[in-house]
């Protein structure tokens, strides 16, 4: 019986070539799998392309709801931003792809799964590690990493194999899902070149954005956005709405030179209007410990360690901190700028009666004297000790100089 391999299939040049390459090298039957993560593709065309290229079966799964519920919402609660800039859109999608590869492989009795990731990027790590954690018995094959072909060589191979190559109208390499759009290659490989307007699809260039500011009020329940301008929305509807609204006002472009997991510095350009808008709302200067947890959580997800027990433990802590994060936040969006201009919450620690400088304040200002006395206690003690040490040094220095003068006189 021929071996079966389940291939994560995008319909592009790399994964189409993968089908034939896997058939040749492993003498295997190839089953393809495409996930709908909100990437706005023609999925029927991808299905037809898979079968025409030689796959014995094709799966196309709509996992948008699962992606948002199990991956995006936890990231929102964790303020998931790698290096403070990248909202992890691609990184969050890869463990879901890996999980579905394992699911279909077990259903079909396959002995291996495959993907089209290169040996330079992070995605190979994210998929390989997750697959092996879920089913250690499965082999993971990365044809692009193994064959090391250039694009020109791939095109020659595709022509030789009779693979119809889908024409590309873009000079960029694009990966997208509903949480963000990643743009690479072409002129963007020079970090000193400003991304051209043609690179962007979701975000209006700021100079072309409306001349009137846009306002939006987000309602949160336990750290998760549930309403827009008082209207409750489902998760998918809310993200789509914010992508459109914030993008129209020029909000959501990220231009970042980031540290890839494999040690390469990489210039990355992203569009993520909804993610930037929502996470801007949740960035709170709470506890230093919470900030550390957010950085660690983002690092684990970026690094492909979705199945790491530490992430599960951090999730528990994060969920606990979010129980009281409910209320409304009002945002002002104007020509690429984003600013919080109002916030209300029944759980807020902000109390007007304590903060006001007007008549009716309930704060006893005389209590500040004792607080300052205790707050600066260690600083005052340290300063006194330093002063005493300096005084002793000055005395010793003076005595030393006097001794030298007496010796010179005696001569």
GROMACS .gro file of C-alpha atoms in nm:
model
  411
    1UNK     CA    1   0.000   0.000   0.000
    2UNK     CA    2   0.132   0.344  -0.093
    3UNK     CA    3   0.219   0.584   0.184
    4UNK     CA    4  -0.020   0.876   0.240
    5UNK     CA    5   0.101   1.228   0.310
    6UNK     CA    6  -0.124   1.519   0.411
    7UNK     CA    7   0.003   1.849   0.268
    8UNK     CA    8  -0.092   2.196   0.393
    9UNK     CA    9  -0.190   2.347   0.057
   10UNK     CA   10  -0.223   2.714  -0.037
   11UNK     CA   11  -0.263   2.668  -0.411
   12UNK     CA   12   0.049   2.870  -0.491
   13UNK     CA   13   0.366   2.769  -0.674
   14UNK     CA   14   0.551   2.622  -0.376
   15UNK     CA   15   0.280   2.388  -0.251
   16UNK     CA   16   0.169   2.289  -0.602
   17UNK     CA   17   0.525   2.181  -0.679
   18UNK     CA   18   0.527   2.002  -0.342
   19UNK     CA   19   0.250   1.766  -0.459
   20UNK     CA   20   0.455   1.629  -0.749
   21UNK     CA   21   0.780   1.631  -0.552
   22UNK     CA   22   0.628   1.426  -0.269
   23UNK     CA   23   0.479   1.179  -0.516
   24UNK     CA   24   0.817   1.133  -0.683
   25UNK     CA   25   1.049   1.122  -0.383
   26UNK     CA   26   0.828   0.923  -0.144
   27UNK     CA   27   0.620   0.727  -0.396
   28UNK     CA   28   0.323   0.849  -0.195
   29UNK     CA   29  -0.036   0.954  -0.240
   30UNK     CA   30  -0.084   1.317  -0.146
   31UNK     CA   31  -0.393   1.454   0.029
   32UNK     CA   32  -0.416   1.831   0.043
   33UNK     CA   33  -0.565   2.049   0.317
   34UNK     CA   34  -0.660   2.417   0.295
   35UNK     CA   35  -0.794   2.615   0.590
   36UNK     CA   36  -1.015   2.921   0.557
   37UNK     CA   37  -0.874   3.163   0.815
   38UNK     CA   38  -1.035   3.463   0.652
   39UNK     CA   39  -0.766   3.511   0.385
   40UNK     CA   40  -1.009   3.609   0.106
   41UNK     CA   41  -0.909   3.338  -0.142
   42UNK     CA   42  -1.100   3.161  -0.418
   43UNK     CA   43  -1.124   2.826  -0.240
   44UNK     CA   44  -1.294   2.651  -0.529
   45UNK     CA   45  -1.000   2.744  -0.750
   46UNK     CA   46  -0.761   2.603  -0.488
   47UNK     CA   47  -0.962   2.278  -0.477
   48UNK     CA   48  -0.955   2.248  -0.857
   49UNK     CA   49  -0.582   2.325  -0.867
   50UNK     CA   50  -0.509   2.056  -0.608
   51UNK     CA   51  -0.690   1.786  -0.801
   52UNK     CA   52  -0.543   1.895  -1.134
   53UNK     CA   53  -0.193   1.874  -0.988
   54UNK     CA   54  -0.242   1.517  -0.872
   55UNK     CA   55  -0.375   1.509  -0.515
   56UNK     CA   56  -0.599   1.208  -0.450
   57UNK     CA   57  -0.823   1.406  -0.214
   58UNK     CA   58  -0.864   1.764  -0.097
   59UNK     CA   59  -1.001   1.901   0.230
   60UNK     CA   60  -1.115   2.260   0.263
   61UNK     CA   61  -1.215   2.357   0.618
   62UNK     CA   62  -1.370   2.680   0.741
   63UNK     CA   63  -1.198   2.738   1.076
   64UNK     CA   64  -1.251   3.111   1.120
   65UNK     CA   65  -1.466   3.072   1.432
   66UNK     CA   66  -1.224   2.824   1.587
   67UNK     CA   67  -0.931   3.049   1.503
   68UNK     CA   68  -1.088   3.351   1.672
   69UNK     CA   69  -1.222   3.166   1.978
   70UNK     CA   70  -0.919   2.952   2.060
   71UNK     CA   71  -0.632   3.166   1.932
   72UNK     CA   72  -0.720   3.533   1.869
   73UNK     CA   73  -0.928   3.599   2.183
   74UNK     CA   74  -0.661   3.456   2.419
   75UNK     CA   75  -0.409   3.676   2.237
   76UNK     CA   76  -0.627   3.983   2.294
   77UNK     CA   77  -0.645   3.906   2.667
   78UNK     CA   78  -0.267   3.856   2.671
   79UNK     CA   79  -0.200   4.181   2.478
   80UNK     CA   80  -0.018   3.957   2.231
   81UNK     CA   81   0.243   4.175   2.057
   82UNK     CA   82   0.582   4.029   1.963
   83UNK     CA   83   0.856   4.285   2.040
   84UNK     CA   84   0.577   4.531   2.118
   85UNK     CA   85   0.474   4.565   1.751
   86UNK     CA   86   0.360   4.246   1.576
   87UNK     CA   87   0.012   4.118   1.677
   88UNK     CA   88   0.104   3.757   1.589
   89UNK     CA   89  -0.153   3.702   1.312
   90UNK     CA   90   0.048   3.442   1.118
   91UNK     CA   91   0.200   3.296   1.434
   92UNK     CA   92  -0.146   3.230   1.580
   93UNK     CA   93  -0.267   3.058   1.264
   94UNK     CA   94   0.017   2.807   1.230
   95UNK     CA   95  -0.060   2.587   1.533
   96UNK     CA   96  -0.419   2.558   1.410
   97UNK     CA   97  -0.292   2.447   1.068
   98UNK     CA   98  -0.069   2.192   1.242
   99UNK     CA   99  -0.359   2.063   1.453
  100UNK     CA  100  -0.577   2.014   1.145
  101UNK     CA  101  -0.293   1.839   0.959
  102UNK     CA  102  -0.273   1.591   1.245
  103UNK     CA  103  -0.651   1.550   1.253
  104UNK     CA  104  -0.676   1.471   0.881
  105UNK     CA  105  -0.366   1.250   0.888
  106UNK     CA  106  -0.516   1.036   1.162
  107UNK     CA  107  -0.850   1.025   0.982
  108UNK     CA  108  -0.688   0.916   0.653
  109UNK     CA  109  -0.431   0.679   0.803
  110UNK     CA  110  -0.142   0.893   0.674
  111UNK     CA  111   0.210   0.838   0.802
  112UNK     CA  112   0.336   1.192   0.739
  113UNK     CA  113   0.232   1.553   0.701
  114UNK     CA  114   0.401   1.818   0.488
  115UNK     CA  115   0.408   2.194   0.452
  116UNK     CA  116   0.559   2.454   0.219
  117UNK     CA  117   0.761   2.650   0.475
  118UNK     CA  118   1.119   2.752   0.401
  119UNK     CA  119   1.421   2.687   0.618
  120UNK     CA  120   1.467   3.058   0.685
  121UNK     CA  121   1.141   3.147   0.852
  122UNK     CA  122   0.956   3.086   1.177
  123UNK     CA  123   0.661   2.896   1.032
  124UNK     CA  124   0.857   2.572   0.989
  125UNK     CA  125   0.921   2.571   1.366
  126UNK     CA  126   0.562   2.653   1.454
  127UNK     CA  127   0.419   2.369   1.247
  128UNK     CA  128   0.691   2.108   1.312
  129UNK     CA  129   0.688   2.151   1.689
  130UNK     CA  130   0.308   2.150   1.717
  131UNK     CA  131   0.265   1.843   1.495
  132UNK     CA  132   0.525   1.647   1.690
  133UNK     CA  133   0.370   1.747   2.021
  134UNK     CA  134   0.024   1.633   1.908
  135UNK     CA  135   0.134   1.309   1.737
  136UNK     CA  136   0.502   1.209   1.774
  137UNK     CA  137   0.449   0.913   1.538
  138UNK     CA  138   0.387   1.138   1.237
  139UNK     CA  139   0.676   1.234   1.011
  140UNK     CA  140   0.697   1.602   0.918
  141UNK     CA  141   0.826   1.677   0.568
  142UNK     CA  142   0.923   2.023   0.444
  143UNK     CA  143   0.996   1.989   0.069
  144UNK     CA  144   1.095   2.355   0.017
  145UNK     CA  145   1.346   2.323   0.299
  146UNK     CA  146   1.485   2.002   0.151
  147UNK     CA  147   1.508   2.085  -0.219
  148UNK     CA  148   1.641   2.441  -0.174
  149UNK     CA  149   1.517   2.546  -0.518
  150UNK     CA  150   1.508   2.906  -0.637
  151UNK     CA  151   1.181   3.037  -0.779
  152UNK     CA  152   1.322   3.006  -1.130
  153UNK     CA  153   1.407   2.641  -1.066
  154UNK     CA  154   1.059   2.581  -0.929
  155UNK     CA  155   0.905   2.730  -1.243
  156UNK     CA  156   1.119   2.502  -1.462
  157UNK     CA  157   1.017   2.199  -1.252
  158UNK     CA  158   0.650   2.300  -1.267
  159UNK     CA  159   0.664   2.331  -1.647
  160UNK     CA  160   0.835   1.994  -1.677
  161UNK     CA  161   0.566   1.833  -1.460
  162UNK     CA  162   0.280   2.001  -1.643
  163UNK     CA  163   0.176   2.202  -1.336
  164UNK     CA  164  -0.027   2.509  -1.426
  165UNK     CA  165   0.114   2.802  -1.234
  166UNK     CA  166  -0.133   3.057  -1.107
  167UNK     CA  167  -0.015   3.397  -1.236
  168UNK     CA  168   0.072   3.650  -0.967
  169UNK     CA  169  -0.007   4.016  -1.008
  170UNK     CA  170   0.198   4.112  -0.703
  171UNK     CA  171   0.571   4.161  -0.654
  172UNK     CA  172   0.519   4.086  -0.284
  173UNK     CA  173   0.486   3.763  -0.088
  174UNK     CA  174   0.159   3.780   0.105
  175UNK     CA  175   0.022   3.581   0.397
  176UNK     CA  176  -0.304   3.685   0.551
  177UNK     CA  177  -0.588   3.584   0.776
  178UNK     CA  178  -0.863   3.785   0.942
  179UNK     CA  179  -0.630   3.908   1.221
  180UNK     CA  180  -0.361   4.051   0.993
  181UNK     CA  181  -0.186   4.068   0.659
  182UNK     CA  182   0.189   4.007   0.621
  183UNK     CA  183   0.376   4.163   0.326
  184UNK     CA  184   0.730   4.058   0.232
  185UNK     CA  185   0.984   4.043  -0.054
  186UNK     CA  186   1.033   4.270  -0.354
  187UNK     CA  187   1.149   4.622  -0.264
  188UNK     CA  188   1.068   4.557   0.104
  189UNK     CA  189   1.385   4.349   0.138
  190UNK     CA  190   1.572   4.679   0.153
  191UNK     CA  191   1.492   4.812   0.503
  192UNK     CA  192   1.567   5.166   0.385
  193UNK     CA  193   1.289   5.164   0.123
  194UNK     CA  194   0.951   5.300   0.227
  195UNK     CA  195   0.673   5.048   0.150
  196UNK     CA  196   0.489   5.166  -0.162
  197UNK     CA  197   0.115   5.228  -0.147
  198UNK     CA  198   0.064   4.927  -0.375
  199UNK     CA  199   0.173   4.698  -0.090
  200UNK     CA  200  -0.139   4.771   0.112
  201UNK     CA  201  -0.495   4.650   0.065
  202UNK     CA  202  -0.661   4.696   0.405
  203UNK     CA  203  -0.528   5.033   0.518
  204UNK     CA  204  -0.588   5.365   0.341
  205UNK     CA  205  -0.279   5.582   0.306
  206UNK     CA  206  -0.304   5.849   0.580
  207UNK     CA  207  -0.301   6.141   0.333
  208UNK     CA  208  -0.602   5.985   0.159
  209UNK     CA  209  -0.788   5.904   0.481
  210UNK     CA  210  -1.098   6.109   0.574
  211UNK     CA  211  -1.032   6.466   0.687
  212UNK     CA  212  -1.278   6.419   0.972
  213UNK     CA  213  -1.172   6.202   1.270
  214UNK     CA  214  -1.355   5.876   1.326
  215UNK     CA  215  -1.473   5.777   1.673
  216UNK     CA  216  -1.553   5.426   1.791
  217UNK     CA  217  -1.652   5.295   2.133
  218UNK     CA  218  -1.560   4.936   2.217
  219UNK     CA  219  -1.738   4.746   2.492
  220UNK     CA  220  -1.529   4.482   2.673
  221UNK     CA  221  -1.636   4.187   2.884
  222UNK     CA  222  -1.353   4.019   3.078
  223UNK     CA  223  -1.090   4.158   2.843
  224UNK     CA  224  -1.267   4.060   2.520
  225UNK     CA  225  -1.442   4.311   2.289
  226UNK     CA  226  -1.812   4.231   2.261
  227UNK     CA  227  -1.975   4.548   2.124
  228UNK     CA  228  -1.910   4.844   1.897
  229UNK     CA  229  -2.085   5.176   1.965
  230UNK     CA  230  -2.330   4.999   2.196
  231UNK     CA  231  -2.421   4.729   1.944
  232UNK     CA  232  -2.333   4.373   2.037
  233UNK     CA  233  -2.147   4.183   1.765
  234UNK     CA  234  -2.018   3.833   1.711
  235UNK     CA  235  -1.640   3.794   1.718
  236UNK     CA  236  -1.598   3.763   1.341
  237UNK     CA  237  -1.833   4.052   1.266
  238UNK     CA  238  -1.657   4.276   1.518
  239UNK     CA  239  -1.309   4.205   1.380
  240UNK     CA  240  -1.424   4.257   1.021
  241UNK     CA  241  -1.595   4.583   1.117
  242UNK     CA  242  -1.283   4.719   1.291
  243UNK     CA  243  -1.057   4.611   1.006
  244UNK     CA  244  -1.274   4.814   0.772
  245UNK     CA  245  -1.332   5.114   1.000
  246UNK     CA  246  -0.978   5.154   1.134
  247UNK     CA  247  -0.826   5.074   0.795
  248UNK     CA  248  -1.035   5.348   0.634
  249UNK     CA  249  -0.881   5.598   0.877
  250UNK     CA  250  -0.525   5.488   0.798
  251UNK     CA  251  -0.474   5.287   1.118
  252UNK     CA  252  -0.300   4.950   1.123
  253UNK     CA  253   0.030   4.966   0.928
  254UNK     CA  254   0.332   4.816   1.105
  255UNK     CA  255   0.687   4.840   0.965
  256UNK     CA  256   0.920   4.637   1.183
  257UNK     CA  257   1.271   4.490   1.172
  258UNK     CA  258   1.218   4.188   1.393
  259UNK     CA  259   1.429   3.907   1.531
  260UNK     CA  260   1.331   3.581   1.368
  261UNK     CA  261   1.357   3.268   1.575
  262UNK     CA  262   1.629   3.122   1.351
  263UNK     CA  263   1.857   3.418   1.421
  264UNK     CA  264   1.793   3.628   1.110
  265UNK     CA  265   1.700   3.995   1.128
  266UNK     CA  266   1.396   4.039   0.904
  267UNK     CA  267   1.211   4.347   0.778
  268UNK     CA  268   0.841   4.276   0.817
  269UNK     CA  269   0.549   4.491   0.703
  270UNK     CA  270   0.199   4.419   0.834
  271UNK     CA  271  -0.156   4.543   0.805
  272UNK     CA  272  -0.360   4.478   1.119
  273UNK     CA  273  -0.624   4.749   1.172
  274UNK     CA  274  -0.850   4.554   1.411
  275UNK     CA  275  -0.561   4.409   1.610
  276UNK     CA  276  -0.385   4.744   1.653
  277UNK     CA  277  -0.713   4.910   1.756
  278UNK     CA  278  -0.816   4.647   2.010
  279UNK     CA  279  -0.476   4.590   2.169
  280UNK     CA  280  -0.415   4.966   2.195
  281UNK     CA  281  -0.721   4.970   2.415
  282UNK     CA  282  -0.595   4.694   2.642
  283UNK     CA  283  -0.240   4.815   2.697
  284UNK     CA  284  -0.245   4.905   3.068
  285UNK     CA  285   0.039   5.007   3.296
  286UNK     CA  286  -0.083   4.770   3.562
  287UNK     CA  287   0.170   4.546   3.722
  288UNK     CA  288   0.525   4.487   3.606
  289UNK     CA  289   0.455   4.119   3.648
  290UNK     CA  290   0.158   4.128   3.409
  291UNK     CA  291   0.375   4.305   3.150
  292UNK     CA  292   0.636   4.033   3.187
  293UNK     CA  293   0.370   3.766   3.139
  294UNK     CA  294   0.251   3.938   2.821
  295UNK     CA  295   0.603   3.946   2.678
  296UNK     CA  296   0.663   3.581   2.763
  297UNK     CA  297   0.325   3.473   2.620
  298UNK     CA  298   0.393   3.659   2.295
  299UNK     CA  299   0.742   3.512   2.272
  300UNK     CA  300   0.612   3.154   2.317
  301UNK     CA  301   0.351   3.198   2.043
  302UNK     CA  302   0.593   3.368   1.805
  303UNK     CA  303   0.850   3.094   1.866
  304UNK     CA  304   0.615   2.810   1.777
  305UNK     CA  305   0.569   2.684   2.132
  306UNK     CA  306   0.189   2.687   2.135
  307UNK     CA  307   0.184   2.346   2.306
  308UNK     CA  308   0.435   2.452   2.574
  309UNK     CA  309   0.295   2.386   2.925
  310UNK     CA  310   0.412   2.731   3.032
  311UNK     CA  311   0.170   2.890   2.784
  312UNK     CA  312  -0.120   2.699   2.937
  313UNK     CA  313  -0.012   2.817   3.282
  314UNK     CA  314   0.017   3.177   3.165
  315UNK     CA  315  -0.328   3.151   3.006
  316UNK     CA  316  -0.473   3.068   3.347
  317UNK     CA  317  -0.309   3.371   3.505
  318UNK     CA  318  -0.416   3.598   3.219
  319UNK     CA  319  -0.778   3.484   3.234
  320UNK     CA  320  -0.781   3.561   3.606
  321UNK     CA  321  -0.652   3.916   3.550
  322UNK     CA  322  -0.918   3.976   3.284
  323UNK     CA  323  -1.222   3.898   3.500
  324UNK     CA  324  -1.259   4.262   3.599
  325UNK     CA  325  -1.159   4.411   3.262
  326UNK     CA  326  -1.509   4.503   3.153
  327UNK     CA  327  -1.636   4.838   3.033
  328UNK     CA  328  -1.622   5.078   2.739
  329UNK     CA  329  -1.331   5.252   2.571
  330UNK     CA  330  -1.373   5.538   2.324
  331UNK     CA  331  -1.113   5.581   2.051
  332UNK     CA  332  -1.029   5.862   1.812
  333UNK     CA  333  -0.886   5.762   1.473
  334UNK     CA  334  -0.743   6.024   1.244
  335UNK     CA  335  -0.515   5.984   0.941
  336UNK     CA  336  -0.320   5.690   1.080
  337UNK     CA  337  -0.326   5.809   1.440
  338UNK     CA  338  -0.505   5.624   1.721
  339UNK     CA  339  -0.573   5.756   2.069
  340UNK     CA  340  -0.790   5.659   2.365
  341UNK     CA  341  -1.009   5.959   2.450
  342UNK     CA  342  -1.252   5.808   2.702
  343UNK     CA  343  -1.310   5.508   2.923
  344UNK     CA  344  -1.579   5.384   3.165
  345UNK     CA  345  -1.604   5.073   3.380
  346UNK     CA  346  -1.799   4.972   3.689
  347UNK     CA  347  -1.479   4.798   3.803
  348UNK     CA  348  -1.257   5.102   3.755
  349UNK     CA  349  -1.022   5.198   4.040
  350UNK     CA  350  -1.046   5.558   3.923
  351UNK     CA  351  -1.274   5.753   4.159
  352UNK     CA  352  -1.357   6.117   4.088
  353UNK     CA  353  -1.411   6.193   4.458
  354UNK     CA  354  -1.051   6.091   4.528
  355UNK     CA  355  -0.888   6.243   4.218
  356UNK     CA  356  -1.064   6.578   4.192
  357UNK     CA  357  -0.902   6.906   4.296
  358UNK     CA  358  -1.245   7.062   4.329
  359UNK     CA  359  -1.461   7.106   4.637
  360UNK     CA  360  -1.596   6.780   4.770
  361UNK     CA  361  -1.275   6.577   4.750
  362UNK     CA  362  -1.276   6.285   4.996
  363UNK     CA  363  -0.898   6.249   4.999
  364UNK     CA  364  -0.732   6.352   5.327
  365UNK     CA  365  -0.426   6.541   5.208
  366UNK     CA  366  -0.263   6.538   5.552
  367UNK     CA  367  -0.215   6.161   5.516
  368UNK     CA  368   0.039   6.231   5.241
  369UNK     CA  369   0.295   6.349   5.499
  370UNK     CA  370   0.323   6.008   5.662
  371UNK     CA  371   0.326   5.835   5.325
  372UNK     CA  372   0.614   6.053   5.200
  373UNK     CA  373   0.805   5.992   5.526
  374UNK     CA  374   0.790   5.615   5.478
  375UNK     CA  375   0.821   5.617   5.098
  376UNK     CA  376   1.150   5.807   5.105
  377UNK     CA  377   1.291   5.638   5.418
  378UNK     CA  378   1.541   5.411   5.245
  379UNK     CA  379   1.650   5.683   5.003
  380UNK     CA  380   1.721   5.919   5.294
  381UNK     CA  381   1.917   5.655   5.485
  382UNK     CA  382   2.121   5.570   5.175
  383UNK     CA  383   2.193   5.938   5.109
  384UNK     CA  384   2.305   5.990   5.471
  385UNK     CA  385   2.539   5.691   5.456
  386UNK     CA  386   2.687   5.812   5.126
  387UNK     CA  387   2.742   6.156   5.278
  388UNK     CA  388   2.922   6.007   5.579
  389UNK     CA  389   3.145   5.796   5.356
  390UNK     CA  390   3.236   6.101   5.148
  391UNK     CA  391   3.309   6.302   5.464
  392UNK     CA  392   3.542   6.028   5.592
  393UNK     CA  393   3.721   6.017   5.257
  394UNK     CA  394   3.762   6.395   5.261
  395UNK     CA  395   3.911   6.379   5.613
  396UNK     CA  396   4.154   6.106   5.508
  397UNK     CA  397   4.246   6.303   5.195
  398UNK     CA  398   4.310   6.618   5.401
  399UNK     CA  399   4.526   6.427   5.650
  400UNK     CA  400   4.723   6.277   5.361
  401UNK     CA  401   4.793   6.617   5.209
  402UNK     CA  402   4.900   6.758   5.547
  403UNK     CA  403   5.140   6.468   5.595
  404UNK     CA  404   5.297   6.530   5.254
  405UNK     CA  405   5.343   6.901   5.336
  406UNK     CA  406   5.522   6.822   5.666
  407UNK     CA  407   5.755   6.578   5.487
  408UNK     CA  408   5.843   6.841   5.228
  409UNK     CA  409   5.919   7.100   5.502
  410UNK     CA  410   6.141   6.854   5.692
  411UNK     CA  411   6.351   6.812   5.380
   0.00000   0.00000   0.00000
